[in-house]
Amino acid sequence: MTTIARRHDPEAVERILRGLPDWFGIEESIVEYAADAARLPSYLAIDGDEVVGIALVHRRHPGSAELHLIAVAPEHHGRGVVSTLLAAVEHDLRVDGTTLLHVWTVGPSLEDAFSARSRGFYEKRGFVPLQELARADWEDPALILVKALASTR
Ligand SMILES: CC(C)(COP(=O)(O)OP(=O)(O)OC[C@H]1O[C@@H](n2cnc3c(N)ncnc32)[C@H](O)[C@@H]1OP(=O)(O)O)[C@@H](O)C(=O)NCCC(=O)NCCS
């Protein structure tokens, strides 16, 4: 069974990202995400004693939040771990009164099966594509997706 822990674990973030070279192949970016994991609100999916998935949330403005990172170790893909992580993130944001969650991911202009799978997941979970930018803080096109959250406050 997968449980969620809310604590920082930069080492787990680094380990999981290093296991996903098809999505996270840039060393500099892995190191940046690990540093982000030490300061941003962090969600860990735990299976037994092992951290098998991670999510980081960046609160840039009141009322909205960015899903800064979400990733699951490859041997645990297809088991709903990512949906459990996202549900925990969304729960906390709703309780907090946050009404918009957004995510930036690689856009469809770049033909890549791995990015397409990520976008498919987001859209299945209710994110709506908003805009594609030619580039963001990475080289490839960036798609911004948004999801409205009903506040429970
Ligand atoms: C994207 C990622 C987090 C998805 O995790 P996963 O464990 O492979 O996801 P699952 O297979 O459990 O799929 C979760 C849900 O999305 C759906 N889904 C997955 N890929 C899909 C696709 N291409 N199209 C439509 N739905 C899709 C699944 O059907 C599932 O829905 P269900 O639970 O209702 O059946 C995982 O592949 C990953 O860690 N990728 C690397 C990091 C990444 O891409 N992060 C996000 C972008 S930066």
CSV table of C-alpha atoms and ligand atoms in Angstrom, one decimal:
chain,number,residue,atom,x,y,z
A,1,MET,CA,0.0,0.0,0.0
A,2,THR,CA,1.2,3.5,-0.8
A,3,THR,CA,1.1,6.1,2.0
A,4,ILE,CA,2.0,9.8,1.7
A,5,ALA,CA,4.5,11.6,3.9
A,6,ARG,CA,4.9,15.4,4.0
A,7,ARG,CA,8.5,16.0,4.5
A,8,HIS,CA,11.7,17.1,2.7
A,9,ASP,CA,13.8,14.4,1.1
A,10,PRO,CA,16.2,15.8,-1.5
A,11,GLU,CA,18.2,12.5,-1.7
A,12,ALA,CA,15.0,10.6,-2.7
A,13,VAL,CA,14.2,13.2,-5.3
A,14,GLU,CA,17.7,12.9,-6.8
A,15,ARG,CA,17.5,9.1,-6.8
A,16,ILE,CA,14.1,9.0,-8.5
A,17,LEU,CA,15.0,11.6,-11.1
A,18,ARG,CA,18.3,9.7,-11.9
A,19,GLY,CA,16.1,6.6,-12.6
A,20,LEU,CA,14.1,8.5,-15.2
A,21,PRO,CA,16.6,9.5,-17.9
A,22,ASP,CA,13.9,9.5,-20.6
A,23,TRP,CA,12.3,12.4,-18.8
A,24,PHE,CA,15.1,14.0,-16.7
A,25,GLY,CA,18.3,13.6,-18.6
A,26,ILE,CA,20.0,16.9,-17.7
A,27,GLU,CA,22.3,16.8,-14.8
A,28,GLU,CA,22.0,20.5,-13.9
A,29,SER,CA,18.2,20.2,-13.7
A,30,ILE,CA,18.4,17.1,-11.4
A,31,VAL,CA,20.7,19.0,-9.0
A,32,GLU,CA,18.3,22.0,-9.1
A,33,TYR,CA,15.3,19.9,-8.3
A,34,ALA,CA,17.1,18.2,-5.4
A,35,ALA,CA,17.9,21.7,-4.0
A,36,ASP,CA,14.2,22.7,-4.5
A,37,ALA,CA,13.2,19.6,-2.6
A,38,ALA,CA,15.0,21.0,0.5
A,39,ARG,CA,12.8,24.1,0.6
A,40,LEU,CA,9.5,23.6,-1.3
A,41,PRO,CA,6.5,21.7,0.3
A,42,SER,CA,7.2,18.1,-0.5
A,43,TYR,CA,5.1,15.0,-0.8
A,44,LEU,CA,6.6,11.5,-0.7
A,45,ALA,CA,4.8,8.3,-1.8
A,46,ILE,CA,6.1,5.6,0.5
A,47,ASP,CA,5.8,1.9,-0.2
A,48,GLY,CA,7.3,-0.3,2.6
A,49,ASP,CA,10.4,1.6,3.6
A,50,GLU,CA,11.0,3.1,0.1
A,51,VAL,CA,10.2,6.5,-1.3
A,52,VAL,CA,8.7,5.5,-4.7
A,53,GLY,CA,7.3,8.9,-5.8
A,54,ILE,CA,7.7,12.6,-5.1
A,55,ALA,CA,5.8,15.8,-5.7
A,56,LEU,CA,6.9,19.4,-5.0
A,57,VAL,CA,4.6,22.4,-4.8
A,58,HIS,CA,5.6,26.0,-5.4
A,59,ARG,CA,3.4,28.7,-4.1
A,60,ARG,CA,4.2,31.8,-6.1
A,61,HIS,CA,1.0,33.8,-5.6
A,62,PRO,CA,-1.9,33.6,-3.1
A,63,GLY,CA,-4.8,31.6,-4.5
A,64,SER,CA,-2.7,29.5,-7.0
A,65,ALA,CA,0.0,26.9,-6.8
A,66,GLU,CA,2.4,25.3,-9.3
A,67,LEU,CA,2.9,21.6,-9.3
A,68,HIS,CA,6.7,22.1,-9.6
A,69,LEU,CA,7.6,18.4,-9.9
A,70,ILE,CA,5.8,15.0,-9.9
A,71,ALA,CA,7.6,11.8,-10.6
A,72,VAL,CA,7.4,8.1,-9.8
A,73,ALA,CA,10.2,5.5,-9.9
A,74,PRO,CA,9.9,3.6,-13.1
A,75,GLU,CA,9.4,0.2,-11.5
A,76,HIS,CA,6.3,1.6,-9.8
A,77,HIS,CA,4.7,3.2,-12.9
A,78,GLY,CA,1.2,2.1,-13.8
A,79,ARG,CA,0.1,1.4,-10.2
A,80,GLY,CA,-1.7,4.7,-9.4
A,81,VAL,CA,1.1,6.1,-7.2
A,82,VAL,CA,1.1,9.3,-9.1
A,83,SER,CA,-2.7,9.7,-8.6
A,84,THR,CA,-2.3,9.2,-4.9
A,85,LEU,CA,0.4,11.9,-4.8
A,86,LEU,CA,-1.7,14.3,-6.8
A,87,ALA,CA,-4.7,13.7,-4.6
A,88,ALA,CA,-2.7,14.6,-1.5
A,89,VAL,CA,-1.4,17.8,-3.1
A,90,GLU,CA,-4.9,18.8,-4.2
A,91,HIS,CA,-6.4,18.0,-0.8
A,92,ASP,CA,-4.0,20.3,1.0
A,93,LEU,CA,-4.5,23.1,-1.5
A,94,ARG,CA,-8.3,22.9,-1.3
A,95,VAL,CA,-8.2,23.0,2.5
A,96,ASP,CA,-5.9,26.0,2.2
A,97,GLY,CA,-8.4,27.8,-0.1
A,98,THR,CA,-6.2,27.6,-3.2
A,99,THR,CA,-8.4,27.5,-6.4
A,100,LEU,CA,-5.9,27.0,-9.2
A,101,LEU,CA,-3.2,24.5,-9.8
A,102,HIS,CA,-0.9,24.8,-12.8
A,103,VAL,CA,1.9,22.7,-14.2
A,104,TRP,CA,4.5,23.3,-16.9
A,105,THR,CA,5.6,20.4,-19.0
A,106,VAL,CA,7.1,19.7,-22.4
A,107,GLY,CA,4.7,20.8,-25.2
A,108,PRO,CA,3.3,18.8,-28.1
A,109,SER,CA,5.4,20.6,-30.7
A,110,LEU,CA,8.2,18.3,-29.6
A,111,GLU,CA,7.4,14.8,-30.7
A,112,ASP,CA,8.3,12.6,-27.8
A,113,ALA,CA,6.4,9.6,-26.5
A,114,PHE,CA,7.5,10.2,-22.9
A,115,SER,CA,6.3,13.8,-22.7
A,116,ALA,CA,3.1,12.7,-24.4
A,117,ARG,CA,2.5,10.2,-21.6
A,118,SER,CA,3.0,12.9,-19.0
A,119,ARG,CA,0.5,15.2,-20.8
A,120,GLY,CA,-1.9,12.3,-21.1
A,121,PHE,CA,-1.8,11.8,-17.4
A,122,TYR,CA,-2.4,15.4,-16.6
A,123,GLU,CA,-5.3,15.7,-19.0
A,124,LYS,CA,-6.8,12.5,-17.5
A,125,ARG,CA,-6.6,14.0,-14.1
A,126,GLY,CA,-8.5,17.2,-15.1
A,127,PHE,CA,-5.7,19.6,-16.2
A,128,VAL,CA,-6.6,21.7,-19.2
A,129,PRO,CA,-3.9,22.9,-21.7
A,130,LEU,CA,-3.7,26.7,-21.6
A,131,GLN,CA,-0.8,27.8,-23.7
A,132,GLU,CA,2.4,26.5,-25.4
A,133,LEU,CA,5.5,28.6,-25.2
A,134,ALA,CA,8.3,28.3,-27.6
A,135,ARG,CA,10.6,27.8,-24.6
A,136,ALA,CA,10.6,28.2,-20.9
A,137,ASP,CA,13.6,27.8,-18.6
A,138,TRP,CA,14.4,24.7,-20.6
A,139,GLU,CA,15.2,24.4,-24.3
A,140,ASP,CA,12.0,22.5,-25.5
A,141,PRO,CA,8.5,24.0,-26.0
A,142,ALA,CA,6.6,24.3,-22.7
A,143,LEU,CA,2.9,23.6,-22.3
A,144,ILE,CA,1.1,25.2,-19.4
A,145,LEU,CA,-1.8,23.3,-18.0
A,146,VAL,CA,-4.3,24.5,-15.4
A,147,LYS,CA,-6.8,22.8,-13.1
A,148,ALA,CA,-9.5,24.5,-11.1
A,149,LEU,CA,-9.8,23.3,-7.5
A,150,ALA,CA,-13.0,23.7,-5.5
A,151,SER,CA,-12.0,25.2,-2.2
A,152,THR,CA,-13.2,23.3,0.9
A,153,ARG,CA,-12.5,26.3,3.2
B,1,LIG,C1,4.0,10.8,-15.6
B,1,LIG,C2,4.1,9.8,-14.4
B,1,LIG,C3,4.2,10.6,-13.1
B,1,LIG,C4,2.8,9.0,-14.5
B,1,LIG,O1,2.9,8.0,-13.5
B,1,LIG,P1,2.5,6.5,-13.7
B,1,LIG,O2,2.6,5.7,-12.5
B,1,LIG,O3,3.2,6.1,-14.9
B,1,LIG,O4,0.9,6.8,-14.0
B,1,LIG,P2,-0.2,5.7,-14.2
B,1,LIG,O5,0.2,4.7,-15.2
B,1,LIG,O6,-0.5,5.2,-12.8
B,1,LIG,O7,-1.3,6.6,-14.7
B,1,LIG,C5,-2.0,7.5,-13.9
B,1,LIG,C6,-3.3,7.8,-14.6
B,1,LIG,O8,-3.1,8.5,-15.8
B,1,LIG,C7,-3.6,7.8,-16.9
B,1,LIG,N1,-2.6,7.9,-18.0
B,1,LIG,C8,-1.3,7.7,-18.0
B,1,LIG,N2,-0.8,7.9,-19.2
B,1,LIG,C9,-1.8,8.4,-20.0
B,1,LIG,C10,-1.9,8.8,-21.3
B,1,LIG,N3,-0.8,8.8,-22.1
B,1,LIG,N4,-3.1,9.2,-21.8
B,1,LIG,C11,-4.2,9.2,-21.0
B,1,LIG,N5,-4.2,8.8,-19.7
B,1,LIG,C12,-3.0,8.4,-19.2
B,1,LIG,C13,-3.6,6.3,-16.5
B,1,LIG,O9,-4.6,5.7,-17.2
B,1,LIG,C14,-4.0,6.5,-15.0
B,1,LIG,O10,-5.4,6.7,-14.9
B,1,LIG,P3,-6.3,5.7,-14.1
B,1,LIG,O11,-5.7,5.6,-12.7
B,1,LIG,O12,-7.7,6.4,-14.0
B,1,LIG,O13,-6.3,4.4,-14.9
B,1,LIG,C15,5.3,8.9,-14.6
B,1,LIG,O14,5.2,8.3,-15.9
B,1,LIG,C16,6.6,9.6,-14.4
B,1,LIG,O15,7.1,9.6,-13.2
B,1,LIG,N6,7.1,10.1,-15.4
B,1,LIG,C17,8.3,10.9,-15.3
B,1,LIG,C18,8.1,12.2,-14.7
B,1,LIG,C19,7.1,13.0,-15.3
B,1,LIG,O16,6.8,12.8,-16.5
B,1,LIG,N7,6.5,14.0,-14.6
B,1,LIG,C20,5.5,14.8,-15.1
B,1,LIG,C21,5.9,15.8,-16.1
B,1,LIG,S1,7.2,16.8,-15.7
